[in-house]
Amino acid sequence: MRLTGRVALGVAGLSFESRDRCADIAALRAGIAAGASVLDTARAYTRVDTPSYGEELAAEAARGTGVLVGTKGGHTRTSPTTWDADISAGRIRSDVDASLRVFGGEQLDLFYLHRVDLAGQPVEEGVSALASLREAGKVARIGLSNVSVAELERAAAVTRIDAVQNKHSALGRESADVLAWCESHQVPFFAYSPLRNSAAAPHLTALSEARGVSLQRLLLRALLASSPVLSVVSGATRPPTILDSVAAESEPWDDELEAAYKADVARTASGSQRP
């Protein structure tokens, strides 16, 4: 399945606090019916009393649809206020097996090392474990999340990396160096928190009002157009915003939209407060 140019539906915002589970699953399925083909979850997206809640939510929403589900391990919630990070081989093998039990299959579509930046362990150990699990057929694709270029280089020396997920917004472009690495190596890059700093987008705001579409949709469309290997992870939690996020894939990209986006990026980069 193609992993670039897509809007992935993230379940993080649906996973931490008490919500209407049936309504959330229905909203995700509506997004899938509208064209979303990737769901994003993690073992860390959970409630303390339900260790695999986020994965269970994604598994139920994806069942029978054929969508690709990416999940993450090596990082989870240990109490209401604490989290761990462990990318040791033993932990990664354990997390993959736990995820397989949730999804009820023999192979995971995509499995990321979730917090490479916090683990304090050599990335090679976790990646080597995933490489062995891919050879064993338990994992189809290997991903890295919250990773630097240096860590990517080290990981890629061990095995093929199939996806990267980092914080990267339409205006902040926080992981520009990692995205450039992914472009040069043709590795799909998933941008999470894509709407950060969206209040500082006067040109796109004006265009959204003129066209009668949401600023969110234009920001996501602009980010998708910014790189041939990029997809976005939408954290939308309400049915209308989930559907609006999916619609960004088919929003026309034209000179007027490109000019507005470039103007807002330049404004953000310069620190200007003038519209």
CSV table of C-alpha atoms in Angstrom, one decimal:
chain,number,residue,atom,x,y,z
A,1,MET,CA,0.0,0.0,0.0
A,2,ARG,CA,1.2,3.5,-0.9
A,3,LEU,CA,2.5,5.3,2.2
A,4,THR,CA,3.1,8.8,0.8
A,5,GLY,CA,0.8,11.7,0.1
A,6,ARG,CA,-1.8,10.3,2.6
A,7,VAL,CA,-3.7,11.5,5.6
A,8,ALA,CA,-3.4,9.0,8.4
A,9,LEU,CA,-6.0,9.0,11.1
A,10,GLY,CA,-4.3,9.1,14.5
A,11,VAL,CA,-6.0,7.6,17.6
A,12,ALA,CA,-3.9,9.3,20.3
A,13,GLY,CA,-6.5,11.9,21.0
A,14,LEU,CA,-9.2,9.2,21.4
A,15,SER,CA,-7.2,7.1,23.8
A,16,PHE,CA,-6.2,8.8,27.0
A,17,GLU,CA,-9.5,9.9,28.6
A,18,SER,CA,-13.0,8.5,28.9
A,19,ARG,CA,-14.9,8.9,25.7
A,20,ASP,CA,-17.7,7.3,23.8
A,21,ARG,CA,-15.9,4.3,22.3
A,22,CYS,CA,-18.7,3.4,19.9
A,23,ALA,CA,-18.9,6.9,18.6
A,24,ASP,CA,-15.1,7.1,18.1
A,25,ILE,CA,-15.0,3.8,16.2
A,26,ALA,CA,-17.9,5.1,14.0
A,27,ALA,CA,-16.0,8.3,13.4
A,28,LEU,CA,-12.8,6.5,12.3
A,29,ARG,CA,-14.8,4.2,10.1
A,30,ALA,CA,-16.5,7.2,8.5
A,31,GLY,CA,-13.0,8.5,7.8
A,32,ILE,CA,-12.0,5.2,6.2
A,33,ALA,CA,-15.1,5.2,4.1
A,34,ALA,CA,-14.2,8.7,2.9
A,35,GLY,CA,-10.8,7.5,1.7
A,36,ALA,CA,-8.4,7.3,4.6
A,37,SER,CA,-6.2,4.2,4.2
A,38,VAL,CA,-3.8,4.5,7.1
A,39,LEU,CA,-4.5,4.4,10.9
A,40,ASP,CA,-1.8,5.4,13.4
A,41,THR,CA,-1.7,4.1,16.9
A,42,ALA,CA,0.8,3.0,19.6
A,43,ARG,CA,1.1,0.9,22.7
A,44,ALA,CA,1.6,4.3,24.6
A,45,TYR,CA,-1.8,5.5,23.5
A,46,THR,CA,-3.7,4.1,26.4
A,47,ARG,CA,-5.4,4.4,29.7
A,48,VAL,CA,-3.8,3.1,32.8
A,49,ASP,CA,-6.5,0.6,33.4
A,50,THR,CA,-6.5,-0.6,29.7
A,51,PRO,CA,-3.0,-1.2,28.6
A,52,SER,CA,-3.7,-1.6,24.9
A,53,TYR,CA,-6.6,0.8,24.5
A,54,GLY,CA,-5.4,2.8,21.5
A,55,GLU,CA,-4.4,-0.4,19.6
A,56,GLU,CA,-7.7,-2.0,20.4
A,57,LEU,CA,-9.5,1.1,19.1
A,58,ALA,CA,-7.5,1.0,15.9
A,59,ALA,CA,-8.0,-2.7,15.5
A,60,GLU,CA,-11.7,-2.5,15.8
A,61,ALA,CA,-12.0,0.4,13.5
A,62,ALA,CA,-9.8,-1.2,10.9
A,63,ARG,CA,-11.4,-4.7,11.0
A,64,GLY,CA,-12.5,-5.8,7.6
A,65,THR,CA,-11.6,-2.6,5.8
A,66,GLY,CA,-8.1,-3.4,4.4
A,67,VAL,CA,-6.5,-0.2,5.8
A,68,LEU,CA,-2.9,-0.2,6.9
A,69,VAL,CA,-2.3,0.2,10.6
A,70,GLY,CA,0.9,1.6,12.0
A,71,THR,CA,1.7,1.0,15.7
A,72,LYS,CA,4.6,1.8,17.9
A,73,GLY,CA,6.4,0.1,20.8
A,74,GLY,CA,9.2,0.6,23.3
A,75,HIS,CA,7.3,3.3,25.1
A,76,THR,CA,4.2,3.1,27.2
A,77,ARG,CA,2.2,4.6,30.1
A,78,THR,CA,3.3,3.3,33.5
A,79,SER,CA,1.0,5.4,35.7
A,80,PRO,CA,-1.4,8.4,35.4
A,81,THR,CA,1.6,10.7,35.2
A,82,THR,CA,4.6,8.6,34.2
A,83,TRP,CA,5.9,7.0,31.0
A,84,ASP,CA,8.8,4.7,30.1
A,85,ALA,CA,11.1,4.4,27.1
A,86,ASP,CA,12.9,1.1,26.4
A,87,ILE,CA,14.1,0.0,22.9
A,88,SER,CA,16.0,-3.1,24.1
A,89,ALA,CA,15.7,-6.2,22.1
A,90,GLY,CA,13.7,-8.0,24.8
A,91,ARG,CA,11.2,-5.2,25.2
A,92,ILE,CA,10.7,-4.8,21.4
A,93,ARG,CA,10.0,-8.5,21.0
A,94,SER,CA,7.6,-8.4,23.9
A,95,ASP,CA,5.8,-5.4,22.5
A,96,VAL,CA,5.5,-6.8,19.0
A,97,ASP,CA,4.0,-10.0,20.5
A,98,ALA,CA,1.5,-8.0,22.6
A,99,SER,CA,0.5,-5.9,19.5
A,100,LEU,CA,0.0,-9.1,17.5
A,101,ARG,CA,-2.4,-10.4,20.2
A,102,VAL,CA,-4.4,-7.2,19.9
A,103,PHE,CA,-4.6,-7.1,16.2
A,104,GLY,CA,-5.3,-10.9,16.0
A,105,GLY,CA,-3.1,-11.6,13.0
A,106,GLU,CA,0.3,-13.1,12.2
A,107,GLN,CA,1.9,-9.9,11.0
A,108,LEU,CA,1.8,-6.2,11.9
A,109,ASP,CA,1.6,-3.8,8.9
A,110,LEU,CA,4.1,-1.3,10.3
A,111,PHE,CA,5.9,-1.2,13.7
A,112,TYR,CA,7.9,1.9,14.9
A,113,LEU,CA,10.4,2.3,17.7
A,114,HIS,CA,8.3,5.0,19.4
A,115,ARG,CA,10.8,7.2,21.4
A,116,VAL,CA,14.2,6.7,20.1
A,117,ASP,CA,15.1,10.2,21.5
A,118,LEU,CA,14.2,9.2,25.1
A,119,ALA,CA,15.3,5.6,25.4
A,120,GLY,CA,19.0,6.3,26.1
A,121,GLN,CA,19.9,3.1,24.4
A,122,PRO,CA,21.7,2.3,21.1
A,123,VAL,CA,19.2,2.5,18.3
A,124,GLU,CA,20.9,-0.5,16.7
A,125,GLU,CA,19.6,-2.9,19.3
A,126,GLY,CA,15.9,-2.1,18.8
A,127,VAL,CA,16.3,-2.0,15.0
A,128,SER,CA,18.2,-5.3,15.0
A,129,ALA,CA,15.3,-6.9,16.9
A,130,LEU,CA,12.8,-5.5,14.5
A,131,ALA,CA,14.9,-6.8,11.5
A,132,SER,CA,14.8,-10.3,13.0
A,133,LEU,CA,11.0,-10.0,13.5
A,134,ARG,CA,10.6,-8.9,9.9
A,135,GLU,CA,12.6,-11.9,8.8
A,136,ALA,CA,10.3,-14.1,10.9
A,137,GLY,CA,7.2,-12.6,9.3
A,138,LYS,CA,5.9,-10.8,12.4
A,139,VAL,CA,6.4,-7.3,11.1
A,140,ALA,CA,6.0,-6.2,7.5
A,141,ARG,CA,7.6,-2.8,7.8
A,142,ILE,CA,10.0,-1.1,10.2
A,143,GLY,CA,9.6,2.5,11.3
A,144,LEU,CA,11.4,5.0,13.6
A,145,SER,CA,9.6,7.8,15.5
A,146,ASN,CA,11.1,10.9,17.2
A,147,VAL,CA,14.4,10.2,15.5
A,148,SER,CA,17.4,12.3,14.4
A,149,VAL,CA,19.3,12.2,11.2
A,150,ALA,CA,22.3,10.6,13.0
A,151,GLU,CA,20.1,7.9,14.5
A,152,LEU,CA,18.5,7.3,11.1
A,153,GLU,CA,21.9,6.8,9.5
A,154,ARG,CA,22.9,4.3,12.2
A,155,ALA,CA,19.6,2.4,11.9
A,156,ALA,CA,19.8,2.3,8.1
A,157,ALA,CA,23.3,0.7,8.4
A,158,VAL,CA,21.6,-2.2,10.2
A,159,THR,CA,18.5,-2.8,8.0
A,160,ARG,CA,16.1,-1.2,5.7
A,161,ILE,CA,13.9,1.5,7.3
A,162,ASP,CA,10.4,1.7,5.8
A,163,ALA,CA,8.9,4.8,7.5
A,164,VAL,CA,9.7,7.7,9.8
A,165,GLN,CA,7.3,9.6,12.0
A,166,ASN,CA,8.4,12.9,13.5
A,167,LYS,CA,6.8,16.1,14.7
A,168,HIS,CA,6.6,18.4,11.7
A,169,SER,CA,4.1,21.1,11.1
A,170,ALA,CA,3.0,23.0,8.0
A,171,LEU,CA,4.5,26.3,9.3
A,172,GLY,CA,7.2,25.2,11.8
A,173,ARG,CA,8.7,22.5,9.7
A,174,GLU,CA,10.4,21.2,12.8
A,175,SER,CA,12.0,18.1,11.2
A,176,ALA,CA,13.2,19.6,7.9
A,177,ASP,CA,16.5,17.8,8.2
A,178,VAL,CA,15.0,14.4,8.8
A,179,LEU,CA,12.5,15.0,6.0
A,180,ALA,CA,15.4,15.8,3.6
A,181,TRP,CA,17.1,12.5,4.6
A,182,CYS,CA,13.9,10.7,3.9
A,183,GLU,CA,13.6,12.4,0.5
A,184,SER,CA,17.1,11.4,-0.4
A,185,HIS,CA,16.5,7.8,0.6
A,186,GLN,CA,12.9,7.5,-0.6
A,187,VAL,CA,11.6,6.7,2.8
A,188,PRO,CA,8.0,7.6,3.6
A,189,PHE,CA,7.8,10.4,6.3
A,190,PHE,CA,4.7,10.8,8.5
A,191,ALA,CA,4.3,14.3,10.0
A,192,TYR,CA,2.6,14.4,13.4
A,193,SER,CA,1.3,17.5,15.1
A,194,PRO,CA,0.9,19.0,11.6
A,195,LEU,CA,-1.2,22.0,12.6
A,196,ARG,CA,1.1,23.6,15.2
A,197,ASN,CA,1.4,27.4,14.9
A,198,SER,CA,-1.7,27.4,12.6
A,199,ALA,CA,-2.8,30.7,14.2
A,200,ALA,CA,0.2,32.4,12.4
A,201,ALA,CA,-1.2,31.8,8.9
A,202,PRO,CA,-2.9,35.0,7.8
A,203,HIS,CA,-2.5,34.3,4.1
A,204,LEU,CA,-4.0,30.8,4.3
A,205,THR,CA,-6.7,32.0,6.7
A,206,ALA,CA,-7.8,34.6,4.2
A,207,LEU,CA,-7.8,32.1,1.4
A,208,SER,CA,-9.7,29.6,3.4
A,209,GLU,CA,-12.4,32.2,4.1
A,210,ALA,CA,-12.5,33.2,0.4
A,211,ARG,CA,-12.9,29.5,-0.7
A,212,GLY,CA,-15.2,28.4,2.0
A,213,VAL,CA,-13.0,25.6,3.2
A,214,SER,CA,-11.3,25.1,6.6
A,215,LEU,CA,-7.8,26.5,7.4
A,216,GLN,CA,-7.0,23.0,8.7
A,217,ARG,CA,-7.7,21.5,5.3
A,218,LEU,CA,-5.5,24.0,3.5
A,219,LEU,CA,-2.6,23.5,6.0
A,220,LEU,CA,-2.7,19.8,5.6
A,221,ARG,CA,-2.9,20.1,1.8
A,222,ALA,CA,0.1,22.4,1.8
A,223,LEU,CA,2.1,20.1,3.9
A,224,LEU,CA,1.3,17.1,1.6
A,225,ALA,CA,2.4,19.2,-1.3
A,226,SER,CA,5.7,20.1,0.4
A,227,SER,CA,7.4,16.8,-0.2
A,228,PRO,CA,7.0,13.7,-2.4
A,229,VAL,CA,7.6,11.3,0.5
A,230,LEU,CA,5.4,13.1,3.1
A,231,SER,CA,2.1,12.0,4.7
A,232,VAL,CA,0.4,13.6,7.7
A,233,VAL,CA,-1.1,12.2,10.9
A,234,SER,CA,-4.3,13.9,11.7
A,235,GLY,CA,-5.2,14.0,15.4
A,236,ALA,CA,-8.8,15.0,14.7
A,237,THR,CA,-11.3,13.6,17.2
A,238,ARG,CA,-14.7,14.8,15.9
A,239,PRO,CA,-16.4,13.3,12.9
A,240,PRO,CA,-16.5,16.6,10.9
A,241,THR,CA,-12.8,17.3,11.5
A,242,ILE,CA,-11.9,13.7,10.7
A,243,LEU,CA,-13.7,14.0,7.3
A,244,ASP,CA,-12.2,17.4,6.7
A,245,SER,CA,-8.7,16.0,7.3
A,246,VAL,CA,-9.3,13.2,4.8
A,247,ALA,CA,-10.6,15.8,2.3
A,248,ALA,CA,-7.2,17.5,2.3
A,249,GLU,CA,-5.8,14.7,0.0
A,250,SER,CA,-8.1,15.7,-2.8
A,251,GLU,CA,-8.1,19.5,-2.2
A,252,PRO,CA,-6.8,21.2,-5.4
A,253,TRP,CA,-3.3,22.4,-5.3
A,254,ASP,CA,-2.9,25.6,-7.4
A,255,ASP,CA,-0.7,28.7,-7.7
A,256,GLU,CA,-2.9,30.7,-5.4
A,257,LEU,CA,-2.7,28.2,-2.6
A,258,GLU,CA,1.0,27.6,-3.1
A,259,ALA,CA,1.7,31.4,-2.9
A,260,ALA,CA,-0.3,31.8,0.3
A,261,TYR,CA,1.5,28.9,1.9
A,262,LYS,CA,4.9,30.2,0.9
A,263,ALA,CA,4.0,33.6,2.3
A,264,ASP,CA,3.0,32.2,5.6
A,265,VAL,CA,6.1,30.0,5.9
A,266,ALA,CA,8.3,33.0,5.1
A,267,ARG,CA,6.4,35.1,7.7
A,268,THR,CA,6.9,32.4,10.4
A,269,ALA,CA,10.5,32.0,9.6
A,270,SER,CA,11.2,35.7,9.8
A,271,GLY,CA,9.2,36.0,13.1
A,272,SER,CA,7.1,38.8,11.5
A,273,GLN,CA,3.8,39.6,13.1
A,274,ARG,CA,2.5,41.6,10.1
A,275,PRO,CA,-0.2,40.0,8.0
